[in-house]
PDB file of C-alpha atoms in Angstrom:
ATOM      1  CA  MET L   1     108.469  90.390  89.299  1.00 47.00           C
ATOM      2  CA  ILE L   2     104.986  88.876  89.404  1.00 51.00           C
ATOM      3  CA  ASN L   3     103.446  88.810  85.948  1.00 55.00           C
ATOM      4  CA  THR L   4     100.180  87.041  86.734  1.00 56.00           C
ATOM      5  CA  LEU L   5      97.904  86.607  89.697  1.00 57.00           C
ATOM      6  CA  ALA L   6      95.947  83.361  90.003  1.00 51.00           C
ATOM      7  CA  LEU L   7      92.748  83.221  92.034  1.00 53.00           C
ATOM      8  CA  TYR L   8      91.781  79.851  93.487  1.00 48.00           C
ATOM      9  CA  LYS L   9      88.736  78.224  95.043  1.00 50.00           C
ATOM     10  CA  ASP L  10      88.696  74.643  96.312  1.00 43.00           C
ATOM     11  CA  GLY L  11      91.934  73.968  94.517  1.00 45.00           C
ATOM     12  CA  ASP L  12      90.563  74.941  91.085  1.00 52.00           C
ATOM     13  CA  THR L  13      91.802  77.988  89.243  1.00 50.00           C
ATOM     14  CA  LEU L  14      88.978  80.445  88.672  1.00 54.00           C
ATOM     15  CA  VAL L  15      90.738  83.098  86.675  1.00 56.00           C
ATOM     16  CA  THR L  16      94.247  84.259  85.888  1.00 63.00           C
ATOM     17  CA  VAL L  17      94.780  87.941  85.252  1.00 66.00           C
ATOM     18  CA  SER L  18      97.742  90.180  84.611  1.00 72.00           C
ATOM     19  CA  TYR L  19      99.209  91.619  87.788  1.00 73.00           C
ATOM     20  CA  MET L  20     100.245  94.772  85.953  1.00 80.00           C
ATOM     21  CA  GLY L  21      96.704  94.969  84.628  1.00 81.00           C
ATOM     22  CA  ILE L  22      95.427  95.181  88.193  1.00 79.00           C
ATOM     23  CA  VAL L  23      98.012  97.840  89.047  1.00 79.00           C
ATOM     24  CA  SER L  24      97.045  99.855  85.964  1.00 85.00           C
ATOM     25  CA  ALA L  25      93.355  99.532  86.787  1.00 84.00           C
ATOM     26  CA  PHE L  26      93.896 100.867  90.306  1.00 80.00           C
ATOM     27  CA  LEU L  27      95.990 103.715  88.894  1.00 82.00           C
ATOM     28  CA  LEU L  28      93.139 104.737  86.607  1.00 86.00           C
ATOM     29  CA  LEU L  29      90.643 104.255  89.424  1.00 83.00           C
ATOM     30  CA  GLY L  30      92.586 106.552  91.732  1.00 77.00           C
ATOM     31  CA  PHE L  31      93.032 109.130  88.973  1.00 80.00           C
ATOM     32  CA  GLY L  32      89.318 109.195  88.239  1.00 82.00           C
ATOM     33  CA  MET L  33      88.345 109.388  91.908  1.00 79.00           C
ATOM     34  CA  ALA L  34      90.789 112.233  92.528  1.00 74.00           C
ATOM     35  CA  MET L  35      89.365 114.249  89.635  1.00 77.00           C
ATOM     36  CA  SER L  36      85.804 113.564  90.749  1.00 81.00           C
ATOM     37  CA  ILE L  37      86.492 114.564  94.358  1.00 77.00           C
ATOM     38  CA  ALA L  38      88.231 117.784  93.318  1.00 74.00           C
ATOM     39  CA  MET L  39      85.424 118.864  90.988  1.00 78.00           C
ATOM     40  CA  ASN L  40      82.683 117.886  93.431  1.00 81.00           C
ATOM     41  CA  ASN L  41      84.387 119.855  96.198  1.00 77.00           C
ATOM     42  CA  ALA L  42      84.720 122.912  93.969  1.00 76.00           C
ATOM     43  CA  PHE L  43      81.075 122.647  92.898  1.00 81.00           C
ATOM     44  CA  CYS L  44      79.695 122.194  96.423  1.00 82.00           C
ATOM     45  CA  ALA L  45      81.945 124.933  97.804  1.00 77.00           C
ATOM     46  CA  ASN L  46      80.075 127.458  95.648  1.00 76.00           C
ATOM     47  CA  LEU L  47      76.589 126.366  96.633  1.00 80.00           C
ATOM     48  CA  HIS L  48      74.465 128.131  99.207  1.00 78.00           C
ATOM     49  CA  ASN L  49      75.211 126.550 102.603  1.00 78.00           C
ATOM     50  CA  SER L  50      78.249 124.862 101.116  1.00 81.00           C
ATOM     51  CA  THR L  51      79.297 123.215 104.376  1.00 81.00           C
ATOM     52  CA  THR L  52      76.086 121.198 104.528  1.00 83.00           C
ATOM     53  CA  ALA L  53      76.434 120.204 100.877  1.00 84.00           C
ATOM     54  CA  LEU L  54      79.999 119.009 101.434  1.00 85.00           C
ATOM     55  CA  GLY L  55      78.902 117.169 104.563  1.00 84.00           C
ATOM     56  CA  CYS L  56      76.142 115.335 102.710  1.00 86.00           C
ATOM     57  CA  ILE L  57      78.550 114.222  99.990  1.00 85.00           C
ATOM     58  CA  SER L  58      81.103 113.049 102.545  1.00 82.00           C
ATOM     59  CA  GLY L  59      78.363 111.359 104.550  1.00 84.00           C
ATOM     60  CA  ALA L  60      77.110 109.497 101.498  1.00 84.00           C
ATOM     61  CA  TYR L  61      80.692 108.382 100.869  1.00 79.00           C
ATOM     62  CA  GLY L  62      80.856 107.151 104.455  1.00 77.00           C
ATOM     63  CA  ILE L  63      77.615 105.192 104.087  1.00 83.00           C
ATOM     64  CA  GLY L  64      79.103 103.417 101.112  1.00 80.00           C
ATOM     65  CA  GLY L  65      82.255 102.752 103.106  1.00 72.00           C
ATOM     66  CA  VAL L  66      80.211 101.079 105.849  1.00 74.00           C
ATOM     67  CA  ILE L  67      77.848  99.087 103.622  1.00 80.00           C
ATOM     68  CA  SER L  68      80.301  97.907 100.976  1.00 77.00           C
ATOM     69  CA  PRO L  69      82.528  95.639 103.126  1.00 70.00           C
ATOM     70  CA  LEU L  70      79.479  94.256 104.920  1.00 73.00           C
ATOM     71  CA  PHE L  71      77.874  93.413 101.583  1.00 78.00           C
ATOM     72  CA  ALA L  72      81.076  91.818 100.301  1.00 73.00           C
ATOM     73  CA  THR L  73      81.339  89.742 103.478  1.00 70.00           C
ATOM     74  CA  LEU L  74      77.725  88.647 103.049  1.00 77.00           C
ATOM     75  CA  MET L  75      78.469  87.474  99.503  1.00 79.00           C
ATOM     76  CA  VAL L  76      81.460  85.439 100.630  1.00 72.00           C
ATOM     77  CA  SER L  77      79.555  83.915 103.550  1.00 73.00           C
ATOM     78  CA  HIS L  78      76.930  82.656 101.077  1.00 80.00           C
ATOM     79  CA  ASP L  79      79.589  81.047  98.857  1.00 80.00           C
ATOM     80  CA  ILE L  80      79.186  83.634  96.107  1.00 82.00           C
ATOM     81  CA  ARG L  81      82.405  84.144  94.178  1.00 77.00           C
ATOM     82  CA  TRP L  82      83.932  87.316  95.626  1.00 73.00           C
ATOM     83  CA  THR L  83      85.102  88.538  92.222  1.00 76.00           C
ATOM     84  CA  TYR L  84      81.443  89.102  91.323  1.00 83.00           C
ATOM     85  CA  PHE L  85      81.499  92.032  93.718  1.00 82.00           C
ATOM     86  CA  HIS L  86      83.346  94.029  91.058  1.00 84.00           C
ATOM     87  CA  THR L  87      80.352  93.725  88.747  1.00 88.00           C
ATOM     88  CA  ILE L  88      78.316  95.610  91.352  1.00 88.00           C
ATOM     89  CA  THR L  89      80.834  98.442  91.587  1.00 87.00           C
ATOM     90  CA  LEU L  90      81.058  98.525  87.783  1.00 90.00           C
ATOM     91  CA  ALA L  91      77.282  98.858  87.480  1.00 92.00           C
ATOM     92  CA  MET L  92      77.257 101.650  90.063  1.00 89.00           C
ATOM     93  CA  SER L  93      80.046 103.455  88.201  1.00 89.00           C
ATOM     94  CA  VAL L  94      78.040 103.322  84.978  1.00 93.00           C
ATOM     95  CA  ALA L  95      74.985 104.626  86.832  1.00 92.00           C
ATOM     96  CA  ASN L  96      77.097 107.460  88.278  1.00 89.00           C
ATOM     97  CA  LEU L  97      78.337 108.355  84.805  1.00 89.00           C
ATOM     98  CA  LEU L  98      74.810 108.541  83.410  1.00 93.00           C
ATOM     99  CA  LEU L  99      73.393 110.483  86.354  1.00 90.00           C
ATOM    100  CA  SER L 100      76.300 112.936  86.432  1.00 86.00           C
ATOM    101  CA  SER L 101      76.041 113.524  82.690  1.00 88.00           C
ATOM    102  CA  PHE L 102      72.339 114.257  83.063  1.00 88.00           C
ATOM    103  CA  ALA L 103      72.740 116.484  86.124  1.00 82.00           C
ATOM    104  CA  PHE L 104      75.496 118.650  84.613  1.00 81.00           C
ATOM    105  CA  ARG L 105      74.405 118.589  80.974  1.00 81.00           C
ATOM    106  CA  ASN L 106      73.867 122.386  80.831  1.00 77.00           C
ATOM    107  CA  TYR L 107      76.255 123.428  83.562  1.00 71.00           C
ATOM    108  CA  GLU L 108      78.840 125.168  81.360  1.00 67.00           C
ATOM    109  CA  ASP L 109      76.153 127.208  79.610  1.00 63.00           C
ATOM    110  CA  ASN L 110      74.499 128.350  82.807  1.00 59.00           C
ATOM    111  CA  ALA L 111      75.843 131.845  83.374  1.00 42.00           C
ATOM    112  CA  THR L 112      74.010 132.210  86.664  1.00 50.00           C
ATOM    113  CA  MET L 113      76.153 129.585  88.397  1.00 46.00           C
ATOM    114  CA  VAL L 114      78.468 131.996  90.187  1.00 47.00           C
ATOM    115  CA  SER L 115      79.887 131.760  93.636  1.00 43.00           C
ATOM    116  CA  GLN L 116      77.890 133.231  96.487  1.00 45.00           C
ATOM    117  CA  ARG L 117      80.989 133.066  98.636  1.00 44.00           C
ATOM    118  CA  ALA L 118      83.803 134.492  96.554  1.00 46.00           C
ATOM    119  CA  PRO L 119      84.181 138.274  96.160  1.00 48.00           C
ATOM    120  CA  ASP L 120      83.281 139.845  92.845  1.00 45.00           C
ATOM    121  CA  SER L 121      86.920 140.519  92.093  1.00 42.00           C
ATOM    122  CA  ALA L 122      87.620 136.808  92.320  1.00 43.00           C
ATOM    123  CA  ILE L 123      85.181 135.959  89.528  1.00 43.00           C
ATOM    124  CA  PRO L 124      86.875 136.110  86.148  1.00 44.00           C
ATOM    125  CA  PRO L 125      85.262 138.525  83.703  1.00 42.00           C
ATOM    126  CA  MET L 126      83.098 137.083  80.946  1.00 40.00           C
ATOM    127  CA  THR L 127      85.032 138.150  77.905  1.00 41.00           C
ATOM    128  CA  SER L 128      86.019 136.612  74.624  1.00 43.00           C
ATOM    129  CA  ASN L 129      89.466 138.174  74.701  1.00 46.00           C
ATOM    130  CA  ASN L 130      91.823 135.596  76.153  1.00 49.00           C
ATOM    131  CA  ASP L 131      95.021 137.566  75.564  1.00 48.00           C
ATOM    132  CA  HIS L 132      95.218 138.695  79.176  1.00 56.00           C
ATOM    133  CA  SER L 133      93.830 135.521  80.738  1.00 58.00           C
ATOM    134  CA  PRO L 134      96.379 133.435  82.637  1.00 66.00           C
ATOM    135  CA  SER L 135      97.322 130.146  81.065  1.00 71.00           C
ATOM    136  CA  ARG L 136      96.517 126.881  82.784  1.00 71.00           C
ATOM    137  CA  LEU L 137     100.156 126.452  83.761  1.00 76.00           C
ATOM    138  CA  GLN L 138     100.263 129.949  85.255  1.00 79.00           C
ATOM    139  CA  MET L 139      97.047 129.284  87.153  1.00 77.00           C
ATOM    140  CA  PHE L 140      98.450 126.011  88.474  1.00 78.00           C
ATOM    141  CA  LYS L 141     101.666 127.680  89.655  1.00 82.00           C
ATOM    142  CA  LYS L 142      99.683 130.448  91.312  1.00 83.00           C
ATOM    143  CA  ALA L 143      97.430 127.944  93.058  1.00 80.00           C
ATOM    144  CA  ILE L 144     100.178 125.729  94.472  1.00 81.00           C
ATOM    145  CA  GLN L 145     102.086 128.770  95.733  1.00 86.00           C
ATOM    146  CA  ASP L 146      99.041 130.116  97.546  1.00 87.00           C
ATOM    147  CA  ARG L 147      99.311 130.041 101.345  1.00 89.00           C
ATOM    148  CA  THR L 148      95.813 128.607 101.774  1.00 89.00           C
ATOM    149  CA  THR L 149      96.587 125.801  99.336  1.00 89.00           C
ATOM    150  CA  ILE L 150      99.823 124.862 101.094  1.00 90.00           C
ATOM    151  CA  LEU L 151      98.395 124.925 104.620  1.00 91.00           C
ATOM    152  CA  GLY L 152      95.225 123.187 103.463  1.00 91.00           C
ATOM    153  CA  SER L 153      97.279 120.403 101.912  1.00 90.00           C
ATOM    154  CA  LEU L 154      99.183 119.960 105.165  1.00 93.00           C
ATOM    155  CA  PHE L 155      95.935 119.871 107.148  1.00 94.00           C
ATOM    156  CA  ILE L 156      94.292 117.220 104.950  1.00 92.00           C
ATOM    157  CA  PHE L 157      97.536 115.235 104.827  1.00 92.00           C
ATOM    158  CA  ALA L 158      97.564 115.023 108.628  1.00 94.00           C
ATOM    159  CA  TYR L 159      93.804 114.476 108.863  1.00 94.00           C
ATOM    160  CA  GLN L 160      93.689 111.537 106.479  1.00 90.00           C
ATOM    161  CA  GLY L 161      96.804 110.080 108.059  1.00 92.00           C
ATOM    162  CA  ALA L 162      95.160 110.062 111.491  1.00 94.00           C
ATOM    163  CA  GLU L 163      91.790 108.836 110.231  1.00 91.00           C
ATOM    164  CA  VAL L 164      93.122 105.891 108.232  1.00 89.00           C
ATOM    165  CA  SER L 165      95.694 104.986 110.892  1.00 93.00           C
ATOM    166  CA  VAL L 166      92.982 104.670 113.538  1.00 93.00           C
ATOM    167  CA  SER L 167      90.787 102.660 111.190  1.00 88.00           C
ATOM    168  CA  ASP L 168      93.598 100.289 110.204  1.00 86.00           C
ATOM    169  CA  TRP L 169      95.318  99.757 113.550  1.00 91.00           C
ATOM    170  CA  ILE L 170      92.782 100.183 116.344  1.00 91.00           C
ATOM    171  CA  VAL L 171      91.679  96.546 116.064  1.00 87.00           C
ATOM    172  CA  SER L 172      95.268  95.299 116.361  1.00 90.00           C
ATOM    173  CA  PHE L 173      95.795  97.560 119.373  1.00 91.00           C
ATOM    174  CA  LEU L 174      92.717  96.193 121.133  1.00 90.00           C
ATOM    175  CA  ILE L 175      93.777  92.606 120.469  1.00 88.00           C
ATOM    176  CA  SER L 176      97.370  93.133 121.595  1.00 87.00           C
ATOM    177  CA  TYR L 177      96.882  95.403 124.613  1.00 88.00           C
ATOM    178  CA  ARG L 178      93.296  94.813 125.746  1.00 86.00           C
ATOM    179  CA  GLY L 179      92.934  91.105 125.054  1.00 83.00           C
ATOM    180  CA  GLY L 180      90.138  91.647 122.563  1.00 79.00           C
ATOM    181  CA  ASP L 181      88.487  88.757 120.734  1.00 77.00           C
ATOM    182  CA  SER L 182      89.577  88.891 117.096  1.00 71.00           C
ATOM    183  CA  ARG L 183      86.118  87.713 116.034  1.00 69.00           C
ATOM    184  CA  ARG L 184      84.408  90.680 117.692  1.00 75.00           C
ATOM    185  CA  VAL L 185      86.747  93.655 117.876  1.00 80.00           C
ATOM    186  CA  GLY L 186      86.246  94.238 114.159  1.00 73.00           C
ATOM    187  CA  TYR L 187      82.964  95.868 115.087  1.00 80.00           C
ATOM    188  CA  VAL L 188      84.964  98.626 116.805  1.00 85.00           C
ATOM    189  CA  SER L 189      86.325  99.688 113.423  1.00 83.00           C
ATOM    190  CA  ALA L 190      82.794  99.594 112.007  1.00 81.00           C
ATOM    191  CA  GLY L 191      81.670 101.798 114.897  1.00 87.00           C
ATOM    192  CA  PHE L 192      84.464 104.231 114.073  1.00 90.00           C
ATOM    193  CA  TRP L 193      83.283 104.587 110.474  1.00 86.00           C
ATOM    194  CA  ALA L 194      79.669 104.778 111.571  1.00 88.00           C
ATOM    195  CA  GLY L 195      80.670 107.658 113.847  1.00 91.00           C
ATOM    196  CA  ILE L 196      82.424 109.388 110.953  1.00 91.00           C
ATOM    197  CA  THR L 197      79.340 109.065 108.763  1.00 89.00           C
ATOM    198  CA  LEU L 198      76.973 110.239 111.485  1.00 91.00           C
ATOM    199  CA  GLY L 199      79.161 113.232 112.286  1.00 90.00           C
ATOM    200  CA  GLN L 200      79.243 114.313 108.659  1.00 87.00           C
ATOM    201  CA  PHE L 201      75.462 114.469 108.592  1.00 88.00           C
ATOM    202  CA  LEU L 202      74.764 115.895 112.051  1.00 88.00           C
ATOM    203  CA  ILE L 203      77.543 118.370 112.802  1.00 89.00           C
ATOM    204  CA  VAL L 204      78.156 120.104 109.474  1.00 84.00           C
ATOM    205  CA  TYR L 205      74.862 122.008 109.478  1.00 82.00           C
ATOM    206  CA  PRO L 206      75.365 123.767 112.831  1.00 88.00           C
ATOM    207  CA  ALA L 207      79.018 124.233 111.853  1.00 86.00           C
ATOM    208  CA  HIS L 208      77.881 126.445 108.982  1.00 80.00           C
ATOM    209  CA  ARG L 209      76.042 128.700 111.435  1.00 85.00           C
ATOM    210  CA  ILE L 210      78.726 128.747 114.112  1.00 89.00           C
ATOM    211  CA  GLY L 211      81.656 129.141 111.734  1.00 89.00           C
ATOM    212  CA  GLU L 212      83.744 126.439 110.124  1.00 88.00           C
ATOM    213  CA  LYS L 213      87.081 127.586 111.533  1.00 89.00           C
ATOM    214  CA  ILE L 214      85.793 127.595 115.105  1.00 93.00           C
ATOM    215  CA  VAL L 215      84.157 124.194 114.718  1.00 93.00           C
ATOM    216  CA  VAL L 216      87.284 122.675 113.157  1.00 94.00           C
ATOM    217  CA  GLY L 217      89.370 123.861 116.104  1.00 94.00           C
ATOM    218  CA  LEU L 218      86.903 122.463 118.638  1.00 95.00           C
ATOM    219  CA  LEU L 219      86.667 119.138 116.816  1.00 95.00           C
ATOM    220  CA  VAL L 220      90.442 118.688 116.718  1.00 96.00           C
ATOM    221  CA  VAL L 221      90.719 119.452 120.441  1.00 96.00           C
ATOM    222  CA  GLY L 222      87.936 116.952 121.124  1.00 96.00           C
ATOM    223  CA  ALA L 223      89.671 114.364 118.942  1.00 96.00           C
ATOM    224  CA  ILE L 224      92.828 114.769 121.022  1.00 96.00           C
ATOM    225  CA  GLY L 225      90.849 114.102 124.189  1.00 96.00           C
ATOM    226  CA  PHE L 226      89.146 110.963 122.906  1.00 96.00           C
ATOM    227  CA  GLN L 227      92.368 109.684 121.339  1.00 95.00           C
ATOM    228  CA  LEU L 228      93.932 109.904 124.801  1.00 95.00           C
ATOM    229  CA  MET L 229      90.941 108.085 126.273  1.00 94.00           C
ATOM    230  CA  THR L 230      91.321 105.345 123.675  1.00 92.00           C
ATOM    231  CA  TRP L 231      94.962 105.014 124.661  1.00 93.00           C
ATOM    232  CA  LEU L 232      94.588 105.143 128.439  1.00 91.00           C
ATOM    233  CA  ILE L 233      91.234 103.532 129.307  1.00 88.00           C
ATOM    234  CA  PRO L 234      91.989  99.909 130.329  1.00 87.00           C
ATOM    235  CA  ASN L 235      88.556  98.667 129.289  1.00 87.00           C
ATOM    236  CA  ILE L 236      87.671  97.434 125.831  1.00 88.00           C
ATOM    237  CA  ILE L 237      84.025  98.547 126.024  1.00 89.00           C
ATOM    238  CA  GLY L 238      84.989 102.027 127.143  1.00 91.00           C
ATOM    239  CA  GLU L 239      87.554 102.228 124.377  1.00 91.00           C
ATOM    240  CA  ALA L 240      85.002 101.086 121.800  1.00 90.00           C
ATOM    241  CA  VAL L 241      82.735 103.959 122.836  1.00 93.00           C
ATOM    242  CA  ALA L 242      85.668 106.393 122.761  1.00 94.00           C
ATOM    243  CA  VAL L 243      86.638 105.227 119.259  1.00 93.00           C
ATOM    244  CA  ALA L 244      83.076 105.717 117.991  1.00 93.00           C
ATOM    245  CA  ILE L 245      82.965 109.253 119.429  1.00 95.00           C
ATOM    246  CA  LEU L 246      86.410 109.894 117.957  1.00 95.00           C
ATOM    247  CA  GLY L 247      84.965 109.013 114.553  1.00 93.00           C
ATOM    248  CA  LEU L 248      82.019 111.315 115.229  1.00 94.00           C
ATOM    249  CA  LEU L 249      84.447 114.195 115.792  1.00 95.00           C
ATOM    250  CA  LEU L 250      86.762 113.394 112.891  1.00 94.00           C
ATOM    251  CA  GLY L 251      83.980 112.961 110.334  1.00 91.00           C
ATOM    252  CA  PRO L 252      82.967 116.634 109.934  1.00 92.00           C
ATOM    253  CA  LEU L 253      86.567 117.858 109.728  1.00 93.00           C
ATOM    254  CA  TYR L 254      86.928 117.236 105.998  1.00 89.00           C
ATOM    255  CA  PRO L 255      83.764 119.032 104.787  1.00 89.00           C
ATOM    256  CA  CYS L 256      84.143 121.859 107.310  1.00 91.00           C
ATOM    257  CA  SER L 257      87.797 122.467 106.485  1.00 91.00           C
ATOM    258  CA  THR L 258      87.124 122.275 102.740  1.00 87.00           C
ATOM    259  CA  ALA L 259      84.382 124.893 103.077  1.00 86.00           C
ATOM    260  CA  ALA L 260      86.733 127.107 105.088  1.00 89.00           C
ATOM    261  CA  PHE L 261      89.483 126.779 102.476  1.00 89.00           C
ATOM    262  CA  ALA L 262      87.054 127.562  99.653  1.00 85.00           C
ATOM    263  CA  LYS L 263      86.031 130.825 101.321  1.00 86.00           C
ATOM    264  CA  LEU L 264      89.669 131.920 101.373  1.00 88.00           C
ATOM    265  CA  LEU L 265      90.324 131.066  97.722  1.00 85.00           C
ATOM    266  CA  PRO L 266      89.399 133.096  94.637  1.00 83.00           C
ATOM    267  CA  ARG L 267      86.842 131.341  92.474  1.00 78.00           C
ATOM    268  CA  SER L 268      89.269 131.177  89.555  1.00 78.00           C
ATOM    269  CA  MET L 269      91.694 129.114  91.667  1.00 83.00           C
ATOM    270  CA  GLN L 270      89.252 126.904  93.528  1.00 79.00           C
ATOM    271  CA  LEU L 271      89.257 123.875  91.243  1.00 75.00           C
ATOM    272  CA  VAL L 272      93.050 123.671  91.065  1.00 81.00           C
ATOM    273  CA  SER L 273      93.612 124.534  94.716  1.00 84.00           C
ATOM    274  CA  LEU L 274      90.953 122.220  96.140  1.00 81.00           C
ATOM    275  CA  GLY L 275      92.245 119.423  93.937  1.00 78.00           C
ATOM    276  CA  PHE L 276      95.768 120.034  95.184  1.00 81.00           C
ATOM    277  CA  ILE L 277      94.524 120.186  98.781  1.00 84.00           C
ATOM    278  CA  SER L 278      92.671 116.883  98.526  1.00 79.00           C
ATOM    279  CA  ALA L 279      95.501 115.072  96.713  1.00 73.00           C
ATOM    280  CA  PRO L 280      97.866 114.809  99.728  1.00 67.00           C
ATOM    281  CA  GLY L 281      95.012 113.261 101.697  1.00 66.00           C
ATOM    282  CA  SER L 282      95.439 109.976  99.881  1.00 68.00           C
ATOM    283  CA  SER L 283      99.185 110.028 100.449  1.00 81.00           C
ATOM    284  CA  GLY L 284      98.681 110.814 104.132  1.00 86.00           C
ATOM    285  CA  GLY L 285      96.297 107.888 104.376  1.00 84.00           C
ATOM    286  CA  ALA L 286      99.032 105.679 102.941  1.00 82.00           C
ATOM    287  CA  VAL L 287     102.155 107.067 104.620  1.00 90.00           C
ATOM    288  CA  PHE L 288     101.111 107.080 108.270  1.00 93.00           C
ATOM    289  CA  PRO L 289      99.420 103.657 108.456  1.00 90.00           C
ATOM    290  CA  PHE L 290     102.580 102.273 106.830  1.00 89.00           C
ATOM    291  CA  LEU L 291     104.758 104.170 109.318  1.00 93.00           C
ATOM    292  CA  THR L 292     102.615 102.858 112.170  1.00 93.00           C
ATOM    293  CA  GLY L 293     103.097  99.310 110.930  1.00 91.00           C
ATOM    294  CA  ILE L 294     106.865  99.714 110.668  1.00 93.00           C
ATOM    295  CA  LEU L 295     107.146 101.107 114.196  1.00 93.00           C
ATOM    296  CA  ALA L 296     104.675  98.564 115.574  1.00 91.00           C
ATOM    297  CA  GLN L 297     107.034  95.736 114.643  1.00 90.00           C
ATOM    298  CA  SER L 298     109.549  96.908 117.226  1.00 90.00           C
ATOM    299  CA  MET L 299     107.510  99.044 119.634  1.00 92.00           C
ATOM    300  CA  GLY L 300     104.023  97.549 119.493  1.00 91.00           C
ATOM    301  CA  THR L 301     100.758  98.910 118.136  1.00 91.00           C
ATOM    302  CA  MET L 302     100.539 101.441 120.963  1.00 92.00           C
ATOM    303  CA  VAL L 303     102.575 103.744 118.697  1.00 95.00           C
ATOM    304  CA  LEU L 304      99.283 104.443 116.922  1.00 94.00           C
ATOM    305  CA  HIS L 305      98.247 106.934 119.577  1.00 95.00           C
ATOM    306  CA  PRO L 306     101.397 109.115 119.734  1.00 95.00           C
ATOM    307  CA  ILE L 307     101.420 109.275 115.931  1.00 96.00           C
ATOM    308  CA  CYS L 308      97.788 110.406 115.833  1.00 95.00           C
ATOM    309  CA  LEU L 309      98.373 112.988 118.570  1.00 96.00           C
ATOM    310  CA  VAL L 310     101.263 114.464 116.595  1.00 96.00           C
ATOM    311  CA  LEU L 311      99.043 114.616 113.505  1.00 96.00           C
ATOM    312  CA  TYR L 312      96.324 116.422 115.469  1.00 96.00           C
ATOM    313  CA  ALA L 313      98.940 118.942 116.589  1.00 96.00           C
ATOM    314  CA  VAL L 314      99.930 119.489 112.950  1.00 95.00           C
ATOM    315  CA  MET L 315      96.270 120.090 112.106  1.00 94.00           C
ATOM    316  CA  ILE L 316      95.976 122.738 114.819  1.00 93.00           C
ATOM    317  CA  ILE L 317      99.158 124.479 113.688  1.00 90.00           C
ATOM    318  CA  SER L 318      98.139 124.500 110.033  1.00 81.00           C
TER     319      SER L 318
END
């Protein structure tokens, strides 16, 4: 068991920290992010034009996902100690805490913040008598047994599995099967995430007018087509374009599907259900890239594409 982790530069020890401390920090980080995502989804799902609101939040997340590694790489290339990058994320977390506290300071007391989507029967009555109100445990059991919650969890599980698998393994596939230059094919992954971010901003607004369920179905079918193109086109430039368009199609799936799930859920269950729906996403993003890596050792990185196609099929079924 590793008790400490030493970080080195030019043969000199910079800092020695507890390995379990790092594990604990990431546990708390994941816990906080999961709570934040669940509450933000529930809040945005009850806003007017909720699909656009969810798309903007997801798009902002994508912008950070594109800029952050580029900024970290820039720091390292200028011989700035990479551990200083954590001070930037810490400062941004503090800023988020202050801004969120200010933005929601009177939220609980604002009786007019009611869902414009949920039916009146779904809104719990404003009463001081809690004798007949379900307990938190009862509400949790009801939420996780709900059909929308179960199918939504399966959908997000498959979606995140496909998204992260493509992001993690497409570069290795291009190097192994298309003879890509390892110094340049990394931009293909950046193009994938840029496509995701762009799609979350551009497609979610018309999706609200067309209908989220219809748009989700069309996007998944389109993703299947471009995944096949990425697999079968024997040209690295053509595949780079296909991967970017694949990201463009995958990006809006999360906000559009979340908005669709929220419309099917009673307001009293939304926070628990949306949190439970989003939770398997992280596990899907861990399970399937790991599975791809295990299979790639014996079958090659081309297994990425059949795995993603199966996940798209699961998304259509769910």
